[in-house]
Amino acid sequence: MKVDVLLGLQWGDEGKGKIVDVLAPKYDVIARFQGGPNAGHTLEFDGIKHVLHQIPSGIFRSKTRNIIGNGVVLDPVVFKTEIEKLAKFNMDVKANLFISKKATLIVPTHRLLDQAYEKAKGDQKIGSTLKGIGPSYQDKIGRQGLRVGDILSPEFDAKFKKLTDIHFGILKNHSIEYNWSEMEKQFSEAISFLKSFNLIDSEYFINDELKKNSTILAEGAQGSLLDIDFGSYPFVTSSNTVTAGACTGLGIAPSKIGEVYGIFKAYSTRVGSGPFPTELLDQDGERMRKEGNEFGSTTGRPRRCGWIDLPSLKYSIMINGVTQLLMMKADVLSSFSTIKACTHYQLADGSITETMPYEFVNQKIIPIYTELPGWETPLSGTDETNLPTNLLAYVAFLEKSLGVPISLISIGPDRSQTILREINKP
Ligand code: GDP
Ligand code: IMO
Ligand code: MG
C-alpha cells in the first residue's frame, strides 16, 4: 500500500479537518506530519462542532489510529487541554493516539519569543498565531530543541532549564510580560500528562503498517502558499506544508506516496499578513466572510477573502503532485450573480503571466479575471444528480484550467454535506 496525502493548496483553512473526518472510515491510520497548534481543523457532525489543533482529524472514528508524526511541533499544554475537551465524548483517545518521540516540543518560552519577534517586526509582522511555531522550529533546525522522547529522560528538567535559559537571554531584550511560575507549573503538569500516552518510533510504526497493507492518510496543516520554501516568504509558516513534508515528517519514502488530495475553497482566504492578489476589500469580500463564517479557527481573527486565484493554485498543484482536487464551500458563492476567477497576473512592469513571480511580496500584482455566471441557488439538499448547471460549469472550467479532476464538492460544514463525484479526467 501507499500513503495518501491530503493538503491545502491555498493559505490554509481550506476545510482539511472536515474532509479528513469524512475520508477517515476508508483509512486505518491518519497521521499529521507538520505544523502544530497554529492549525485549527474544524469537524462538524451530530450538531456539534469540534476544532482540533494538535490531534489528527481521524480521532472521532473509533477504528482509526491517529499519529502525531516527527515533523510536528507539539505543545504539551495545548495537547492536554484538547484531550480534556474530548473527555465528555466518551472516546478511547489514548488507545487510538500515538505520538512520535521525535516530534519537537514547544516550551512556554517559545510562545513568548513568538510574541517578542512579532512585536519587534512592527508593521512587517507575519501575523503569527503566536503559538510558538517559528521559535520551536528554529530550535529544531538550530539543533538545540527538545523532543517528545526527551521527557522520558531523567535529565529532562536540566535540558528544559538549559533551553529556557537561552530563551530568557533573548527575552531580556524585549518587553514581554509573563508569569513564569504559572507557565512552568502548567507545563510540568502537561508533561506528566503527555507521559501517559503512547510515545512511539512513528517511522517504524508507519512503515510496518504499510507492510501490513494498512491504508494511511497523511493530514496536512496550513496550506501550500504558507510553505516555508514555496509560500509567500517571509509571510509563511515555518514548516514544509507540501507533499514532500509528509516524507520527512513521517519517515516515509517518496516512492510510497499514493494519491495526493489537493483541497481548495471555491474562493480564497488568508488570515494574517502577506500578499493576496485577489483580495476583496469591498462588499463582495464582506459577503464571503459573512456567508462563509470566515473567522480563524485558532485565533478568531477575521479572514481576508477574495476570488479564486488560478496561477497560485496551478503552482501548488505542481509542487505537490496533486492527483485529485476537492472543492470546498461551494455554498458560500450561492448568492453571487457573477463568479470571478483570476487566470493571470499583471506585474508591475506591465507583463502578464500565469506563473508565480519570485517578487510576490514586493510588487503590486493586478489580478486578471474571467467571469462566469453564478448559480444563485442554495445548495442544501442537492446531490450529484441535481447540482445547478452553472456550478457544474464552474467546476468544469476549473478542471480544464487546472488539469486535475475535482472528485469532491463540499456544500456545507457538516460531514453529510459532501458530494463525492465519479472522477472524469478533464
Ligand atoms: P482547516 O484548517 O483546513 O481544517 O479549515 P478550518 O476548519 O480552519 O476552516 C474551514 C471552515 O469552513 C470551518 O469552519 C468548517 O466548518 C467550514 N466548512 C468546511 N467545509 C465547508 C463547506 O463546504 N461549506 C461551508 N459553508 N463551510 C464549510
Ligand atoms: P490550518 O491548518 C491559516 C498563518 C498565520 C500567519 C502565518 C504564520 O488551520 O489551515 P505561525 O503561527 O505558523 O507562525 O503563523 O501562517 N497560519 C495559518 N493560516 N490556517 C492555518 O492552519 C494557519 N497556520 C498558520 O495566520 O499568517
Ligand atoms: Mg484552520
Coordinates of C-alpha atoms and ligand atoms in Angstrom, one line a residue:
M1 CA 0.0 0.0 0.0
K2 CA 0.9 3.6 -0.3
V3 CA 0.4 6.7 1.9
D4 CA -2.3 9.1 0.5
V5 CA -1.8 12.8 1.4
L6 CA -4.4 15.4 1.9
L7 CA -3.2 19.0 2.0
G8 CA -4.3 22.6 1.5
L9 CA -3.5 24.4 -1.8
Q10 CA -4.1 27.9 -0.6
W11 CA -3.3 29.8 2.6
G12 CA -4.8 27.3 5.0
D13 CA -8.3 26.8 6.4
E14 CA -9.5 25.1 3.2
G15 CA -11.5 22.5 5.2
K16 CA -8.9 19.8 5.7
G17 CA -10.4 18.8 9.1
K18 CA -13.8 18.2 7.7
I19 CA -12.6 16.1 4.8
V20 CA -10.1 14.0 6.8
D21 CA -13.0 13.2 9.0
V22 CA -15.2 12.3 6.0
L23 CA -12.4 10.1 4.5
A24 CA -11.3 8.6 7.8
P25 CA -13.5 5.4 7.6
K26 CA -11.5 4.4 4.5
Y27 CA -8.2 4.6 6.4
D28 CA -6.7 2.5 9.2
V29 CA -4.2 5.3 10.1
I30 CA -4.4 9.1 9.9
A31 CA -1.1 11.0 10.5
R32 CA -0.2 14.6 11.0
F33 CA 3.2 15.4 9.6
Q34 CA 4.0 19.1 10.2
G35 CA 2.8 22.2 11.9
G36 CA 1.4 22.4 15.4
P37 CA -1.2 24.2 17.4
N38 CA -1.3 27.0 14.8
A39 CA -3.6 24.6 12.9
G40 CA -7.3 24.8 13.6
H41 CA -9.2 21.9 11.9
T42 CA -13.0 22.0 12.2
L43 CA -15.2 19.0 12.1
E44 CA -19.0 19.0 12.3
F45 CA -21.4 16.2 12.9
D46 CA -24.4 15.3 15.0
G47 CA -24.9 19.1 15.5
I48 CA -21.6 19.5 17.3
K49 CA -18.6 21.5 16.1
H50 CA -15.1 20.4 17.1
V51 CA -11.9 22.3 16.5
L52 CA -8.7 20.3 16.6
H53 CA -5.2 21.9 16.9
Q54 CA -2.7 19.1 17.7
I55 CA -4.7 15.9 17.3
P56 CA -5.3 14.4 13.9
S57 CA -8.8 14.7 12.5
G58 CA -9.4 10.9 12.4
I59 CA -9.8 10.8 16.2
F60 CA -13.6 10.7 16.1
R61 CA -13.6 7.4 14.1
S62 CA -13.2 4.6 16.6
K63 CA -11.5 2.2 14.2
T64 CA -8.9 4.8 13.0
R65 CA -5.5 5.1 14.7
N66 CA -4.0 8.6 14.7
I67 CA -0.4 9.6 14.7
I68 CA 1.4 12.8 15.6
G69 CA 4.5 12.5 13.4
N70 CA 8.1 13.6 13.9
G71 CA 7.6 16.7 11.7
V72 CA 5.1 18.2 14.1
V73 CA 5.8 20.7 16.9
L74 CA 3.8 19.7 19.9
D75 CA 2.7 22.0 22.8
P76 CA 2.0 19.7 25.7
V77 CA -0.2 22.4 27.3
V78 CA -2.4 22.8 24.3
F79 CA -2.4 19.0 23.9
K80 CA -3.7 18.4 27.4
T81 CA -6.4 21.0 27.1
E82 CA -7.5 19.4 23.8
I83 CA -7.6 15.9 25.2
E84 CA -9.5 17.1 28.2
K85 CA -12.2 18.7 26.0
L86 CA -12.7 15.4 24.3
A87 CA -13.3 13.6 27.6
K88 CA -17.0 14.2 27.6
F89 CA -17.5 12.4 24.2
N90 CA -16.6 9.0 25.7
M91 CA -13.9 8.1 23.3
D92 CA -10.9 5.9 23.9
V93 CA -8.5 8.6 22.8
K94 CA -5.5 7.0 24.4
A95 CA -5.9 3.7 22.6
N96 CA -6.1 5.4 19.2
L97 CA -3.4 8.1 19.5
F98 CA 0.3 7.6 19.0
I99 CA 3.0 10.3 19.3
S100 CA 6.4 10.3 17.7
K101 CA 9.2 10.5 20.2
K102 CA 11.0 12.6 17.5
A103 CA 8.3 15.3 17.4
T104 CA 9.7 18.7 18.6
L105 CA 8.4 20.1 21.9
I106 CA 7.0 23.6 22.1
V107 CA 8.1 25.0 25.5
P108 CA 6.4 28.0 27.1
T109 CA 9.2 30.4 26.2
H110 CA 8.7 29.6 22.5
R111 CA 5.3 31.3 22.8
L112 CA 6.9 34.3 24.5
L113 CA 9.6 34.5 21.8
D114 CA 6.9 34.4 19.1
Q115 CA 5.3 37.5 20.7
A116 CA 8.7 39.2 21.1
Y117 CA 9.7 38.6 17.5
E118 CA 6.3 39.7 16.1
K119 CA 6.4 42.9 18.2
A120 CA 9.9 43.7 17.1
K121 CA 8.8 43.4 13.4
G122 CA 6.2 46.2 13.9
D123 CA 4.1 46.7 10.7
Q124 CA 6.1 44.0 9.0
K125 CA 4.8 41.4 11.4
I126 CA 3.8 38.0 9.9
G127 CA 0.5 37.8 11.8
S128 CA 1.6 34.6 13.5
T129 CA -0.9 32.7 15.6
L130 CA 1.7 33.2 18.5
K131 CA 1.6 29.5 19.3
G132 CA 5.4 29.3 19.3
I133 CA 5.7 27.7 15.9
G134 CA 8.6 29.7 14.4
P135 CA 10.8 29.7 17.6
S136 CA 10.3 25.9 18.1
Y137 CA 11.2 25.0 14.5
Q138 CA 14.1 27.5 14.8
D139 CA 15.4 25.5 17.8
K140 CA 14.9 22.2 15.9
I141 CA 16.9 23.4 12.9
G142 CA 19.4 25.1 15.3
R143 CA 19.9 21.6 16.8
Q144 CA 19.1 22.7 20.4
G145 CA 15.4 21.7 20.5
L146 CA 13.7 19.3 22.9
R147 CA 11.8 16.3 21.6
V148 CA 8.9 14.4 22.9
G149 CA 11.2 11.4 23.7
D150 CA 13.3 13.6 25.9
I151 CA 10.5 13.8 28.5
L152 CA 11.3 10.1 29.4
S153 CA 14.9 11.0 30.3
P154 CA 16.0 11.7 33.9
E155 CA 17.8 14.7 32.6
F156 CA 14.7 16.3 31.1
D157 CA 14.5 19.0 33.8
A158 CA 18.1 20.0 33.2
K159 CA 17.6 20.1 29.4
F160 CA 14.5 22.2 29.8
K161 CA 16.3 24.7 32.1
K162 CA 19.2 24.9 29.7
L163 CA 16.9 25.7 26.7
T164 CA 14.7 28.1 28.6
D165 CA 17.8 29.9 29.9
I166 CA 18.9 30.5 26.3
H167 CA 15.4 31.9 25.6
F168 CA 15.4 34.2 28.7
G169 CA 18.7 35.6 27.5
I170 CA 16.9 36.7 24.3
L171 CA 13.8 37.8 26.1
K172 CA 15.6 40.2 28.4
N173 CA 16.0 42.5 25.4
H174 CA 12.2 42.5 24.7
S175 CA 9.4 44.0 26.8
I176 CA 7.1 41.0 27.1
E177 CA 5.0 40.4 30.2
Y178 CA 4.5 36.9 31.7
N179 CA 4.1 34.9 34.8
W180 CA 6.8 32.3 34.6
S181 CA 6.0 30.3 37.7
E182 CA 2.4 29.8 36.4
M183 CA 3.6 28.9 32.9
E184 CA 6.2 26.4 34.3
K185 CA 3.6 24.8 36.6
Q186 CA 1.2 24.3 33.7
F187 CA 4.0 22.9 31.5
S188 CA 5.2 20.5 34.1
E189 CA 1.6 19.1 34.7
A190 CA 1.2 18.8 30.9
I191 CA 4.5 16.9 30.6
S192 CA 3.3 14.4 33.2
F193 CA 0.0 14.0 31.3
L194 CA 1.9 13.5 28.0
K195 CA 3.9 10.7 29.6
S196 CA 0.8 8.6 29.9
F197 CA 0.3 8.4 26.1
N198 CA 1.8 6.0 23.6
L199 CA 5.1 7.6 22.7
I200 CA 6.5 5.7 19.7
D201 CA 9.1 5.5 16.9
S202 CA 6.4 6.5 14.4
E203 CA 8.6 5.9 11.3
Y204 CA 8.7 2.2 12.2
F205 CA 5.1 2.1 13.1
I206 CA 4.0 3.6 9.8
N207 CA 6.3 1.5 7.7
D208 CA 5.2 -1.6 9.5
E209 CA 1.6 -0.7 8.8
L210 CA 2.4 -0.2 5.1
K211 CA 3.9 -3.7 5.1
K212 CA 0.7 -5.0 6.6
N213 CA -1.3 -3.3 3.7
S214 CA -3.0 -0.8 6.1
T215 CA -4.4 2.3 4.5
I216 CA -2.8 5.5 5.6
L217 CA -3.7 9.1 5.1
A218 CA -1.3 12.0 5.9
E219 CA -3.1 15.1 7.0
G220 CA -1.5 18.4 6.1
A221 CA -1.8 21.5 8.2
Q222 CA -1.7 25.1 6.9
G223 CA -1.5 25.4 3.1
S224 CA 1.0 25.3 0.2
L225 CA 1.1 29.1 -0.1
L226 CA 2.3 29.2 3.6
D227 CA 5.1 26.6 2.9
I228 CA 8.5 27.8 4.2
D229 CA 10.2 27.2 0.8
F230 CA 7.4 27.8 -1.7
G231 CA 5.0 30.1 0.1
S232 CA 4.8 33.9 0.0
Y233 CA 8.0 34.2 2.1
P234 CA 8.5 35.7 4.6
F235 CA 4.7 35.7 5.2
V236 CA 4.6 31.9 5.7
T237 CA 4.7 29.3 8.5
S238 CA 7.9 27.6 9.5
S239 CA 7.4 24.1 8.0
N240 CA 7.1 22.3 4.7
T241 CA 3.4 22.0 4.2
V242 CA 3.7 20.3 0.8
T243 CA 3.7 16.6 -0.1
A244 CA 7.4 16.3 0.4
G245 CA 6.8 17.3 4.0
A246 CA 4.9 14.1 4.5
C247 CA 8.0 12.1 3.7
T248 CA 10.3 14.0 6.1
G249 CA 7.6 14.5 8.7
L250 CA 6.6 10.8 8.9
G251 CA 9.7 8.9 7.7
I252 CA 8.1 7.5 4.5
A253 CA 10.0 7.2 1.2
P254 CA 8.8 9.4 -1.7
S255 CA 8.1 6.2 -3.7
K256 CA 5.5 5.3 -1.0
I257 CA 3.2 8.4 -1.8
G258 CA -0.1 7.4 -3.4
E259 CA -3.0 9.8 -4.1
V260 CA -2.4 13.4 -3.3
Y261 CA -5.7 15.1 -2.5
G262 CA -5.4 18.9 -3.0
I263 CA -8.1 20.8 -1.2
F264 CA -9.2 24.3 -2.0
K265 CA -12.0 26.7 -1.4
A266 CA -14.2 27.8 -4.3
Y267 CA -12.8 31.3 -3.5
S268 CA -9.7 32.3 -1.5
T269 CA -9.0 33.3 2.1
R270 CA -6.0 34.3 4.1
V271 CA -5.5 35.1 7.8
G272 CA -2.5 37.1 8.9
S273 CA -0.3 39.4 6.9
G274 CA 1.2 39.0 3.4
P275 CA 0.3 39.3 -0.3
F276 CA -3.1 38.3 -1.5
P277 CA -3.6 39.4 -5.2
T278 CA -7.3 38.6 -5.4
E279 CA -8.3 40.1 -2.0
L280 CA -11.6 41.9 -2.0
L281 CA -11.8 44.9 0.3
D282 CA -15.4 45.6 -0.7
Q283 CA -18.9 44.4 -0.1
D284 CA -18.2 41.1 -2.0
G285 CA -15.3 40.3 0.4
E286 CA -17.5 41.2 3.3
R287 CA -20.3 38.9 1.9
M288 CA -17.9 36.0 1.5
R289 CA -16.7 36.4 5.1
K290 CA -20.2 36.5 6.4
E291 CA -21.6 33.6 4.3
G292 CA -18.5 31.5 4.8
N293 CA -18.2 32.4 8.5
E294 CA -14.6 33.2 7.7
F295 CA -13.1 33.8 11.2
G296 CA -9.9 32.0 12.3
S297 CA -10.5 28.6 14.0
T298 CA -7.4 29.1 16.2
T299 CA -7.3 32.9 16.8
G300 CA -10.9 34.0 15.9
R301 CA -9.4 36.7 13.6
P302 CA -11.5 37.7 10.6
R303 CA -10.1 36.0 7.5
R304 CA -9.3 38.1 4.4
C305 CA -11.5 37.0 1.5
G306 CA -11.2 37.1 -2.3
W307 CA -11.8 35.4 -5.6
I308 CA -10.1 32.1 -6.6
D309 CA -6.5 32.5 -7.8
L310 CA -5.6 30.1 -10.6
P311 CA -1.9 30.9 -11.0
S312 CA -1.2 30.1 -7.4
L313 CA -3.4 27.0 -7.5
K314 CA -1.5 25.7 -10.5
Y315 CA 1.7 26.3 -8.7
S316 CA 0.5 24.4 -5.6
I317 CA -0.7 21.5 -7.8
M318 CA 2.7 21.4 -9.5
I319 CA 4.7 21.4 -6.3
N320 CA 2.5 18.8 -4.6
G321 CA 1.8 16.4 -7.5
V322 CA -1.9 16.7 -6.8
T323 CA -3.9 13.8 -8.3
Q324 CA -7.4 14.8 -7.2
L325 CA -8.9 18.1 -6.3
L326 CA -11.5 18.6 -3.6
M327 CA -13.5 21.8 -3.8
M328 CA -14.9 23.3 -0.6
K329 CA -17.5 25.8 0.4
A330 CA -19.3 26.0 -3.0
D331 CA -22.4 27.0 -1.0
V332 CA -20.8 30.3 0.1
L333 CA -20.8 31.5 -3.5
S334 CA -24.5 30.7 -4.0
S335 CA -25.7 34.3 -3.6
F336 CA -23.3 35.8 -6.2
S337 CA -24.7 36.5 -9.7
T338 CA -21.2 36.6 -11.1
I339 CA -18.2 34.5 -10.1
K340 CA -14.8 35.7 -10.9
A341 CA -11.6 33.6 -11.4
C342 CA -8.2 35.1 -11.6
T343 CA -6.4 33.4 -14.6
H344 CA -3.3 35.7 -14.9
Y345 CA -1.3 38.3 -13.0
Q346 CA -0.3 41.6 -14.4
L347 CA 3.1 42.5 -12.9
A348 CA 4.5 46.0 -12.1
D349 CA 6.3 46.2 -15.5
G350 CA 3.0 45.6 -17.3
S351 CA 3.8 42.0 -18.3
I352 CA 1.2 39.3 -18.0
T353 CA 1.9 35.9 -16.5
E354 CA 0.2 32.8 -15.2
T355 CA 3.2 31.7 -13.1
M356 CA 4.1 32.8 -9.6
P357 CA 6.7 35.6 -9.8
Y358 CA 9.7 35.5 -7.4
E359 CA 8.8 39.0 -6.3
F360 CA 5.4 38.1 -5.0
V361 CA 5.6 40.3 -1.9
N362 CA 7.4 43.4 -3.1
Q363 CA 5.5 44.4 -6.2
K364 CA 1.9 45.2 -6.9
I365 CA 0.2 42.3 -8.7
I366 CA -3.0 43.0 -10.5
P367 CA -5.3 40.0 -11.0
I368 CA -6.8 39.5 -14.4
Y369 CA -10.2 37.9 -14.2
T370 CA -12.5 35.7 -16.2
E371 CA -16.2 36.0 -15.3
L372 CA -18.6 33.1 -15.0
P373 CA -22.4 33.2 -14.3
G374 CA -23.3 32.3 -10.7
W375 CA -25.8 29.6 -9.8
E376 CA -27.8 31.8 -7.4
T377 CA -29.4 28.7 -5.8
P378 CA -29.0 27.4 -2.3
L379 CA -27.2 24.1 -2.3
S380 CA -28.8 22.5 0.7
G381 CA -30.4 19.2 -0.3
T382 CA -28.5 18.9 -3.5
D383 CA -26.6 15.8 -4.5
E384 CA -24.5 14.8 -7.5
T385 CA -27.6 14.4 -9.7
N386 CA -29.1 17.9 -9.2
L387 CA -26.2 20.3 -8.8
P388 CA -27.0 23.6 -10.6
T389 CA -25.8 23.8 -14.2
N390 CA -23.7 26.9 -13.5
L391 CA -22.0 25.3 -10.6
L392 CA -21.1 22.3 -12.8
A393 CA -19.9 24.8 -15.4
Y394 CA -17.6 26.5 -12.8
V395 CA -16.3 23.0 -11.8
A396 CA -15.7 22.1 -15.5
F397 CA -13.9 25.4 -16.0
L398 CA -11.6 24.8 -13.0
E399 CA -10.9 21.2 -14.0
K400 CA -9.9 22.4 -17.5
S401 CA -7.8 25.3 -16.3
L402 CA -6.0 23.2 -13.6
G403 CA -5.7 19.9 -15.5
V404 CA -6.8 17.8 -12.5
P405 CA -10.2 16.3 -11.8
I406 CA -12.4 17.6 -8.9
S407 CA -13.6 14.4 -7.2
L408 CA -15.4 16.0 -4.2
I409 CA -17.6 19.1 -3.8
S410 CA -18.4 20.3 -0.3
I411 CA -21.6 22.3 0.2
G412 CA -21.7 22.9 3.9
P413 CA -19.7 22.3 7.1
D414 CA -21.4 19.1 8.2
R415 CA -19.9 15.7 7.4
S416 CA -23.1 14.9 5.5
Q417 CA -22.9 18.0 3.2
T418 CA -20.3 16.4 0.9
I419 CA -20.8 15.3 -2.7
L420 CA -18.4 12.6 -4.0
R421 CA -18.1 12.6 -7.8
E422 CA -17.1 10.0 -10.3
I423 CA -13.7 11.2 -11.5
N424 CA -13.8 12.3 -15.1
K425 CA -10.4 13.2 -16.4
P426 CA -10.8 16.6 -18.0
Ligands
GDP1 P1 -8.9 23.6 8.0 O1 -7.9 24.3 8.8 O2 -8.4 23.4 6.6 O3 -9.4 22.3 8.7 O4 -10.2 24.5 7.9 P2 -10.9 25.3 9.1 O5 -11.6 24.3 10.0 O6 -9.9 26.2 9.8 O7 -11.9 26.2 8.3 C1 -12.8 25.7 7.4 C2 -14.2 26.3 7.9 O8 -15.2 26.1 6.9 C3 -14.7 25.6 9.1 O9 -15.5 26.5 9.9 C4 -15.6 24.5 8.6 O10 -16.6 24.1 9.5 C5 -16.2 25.2 7.4 N1 -16.5 24.4 6.2 C6 -15.9 23.3 5.7 N2 -16.5 22.9 4.6 C7 -17.5 23.8 4.3 C8 -18.4 23.9 3.3 O11 -18.4 23.2 2.3 N3 -19.3 25.0 3.4 C9 -19.3 25.8 4.4 N4 -20.2 26.8 4.4 N5 -18.4 25.7 5.4 C10 -17.5 24.7 5.4
IMO2 P1 -4.8 25.4 9.3 O1 -4.1 24.1 9.5 C1 -4.5 29.6 8.2 C2 -0.8 31.7 9.2 C3 -0.8 32.7 10.3 C4 0.3 33.6 9.8 C5 1.3 32.6 9.3 C6 2.4 32.2 10.3 O2 -5.9 25.6 10.2 O3 -5.1 25.6 7.9 P2 2.5 30.8 12.5 O4 1.6 30.8 13.7 O5 2.6 29.5 11.8 O6 3.8 31.4 12.8 O7 1.8 31.8 11.5 O8 0.6 31.5 8.9 N1 -1.3 30.3 9.6 C7 -2.5 29.8 9.2 N2 -3.4 30.4 8.4 N3 -4.6 28.3 8.7 C8 -3.6 27.7 9.4 O9 -3.6 26.4 9.8 C9 -2.5 28.5 9.8 N4 -1.4 28.3 10.5 C10 -0.7 29.4 10.4 O10 -2.1 33.4 10.3 O11 -0.1 34.4 8.8
MG3 MG -7.9 26.0 10.0

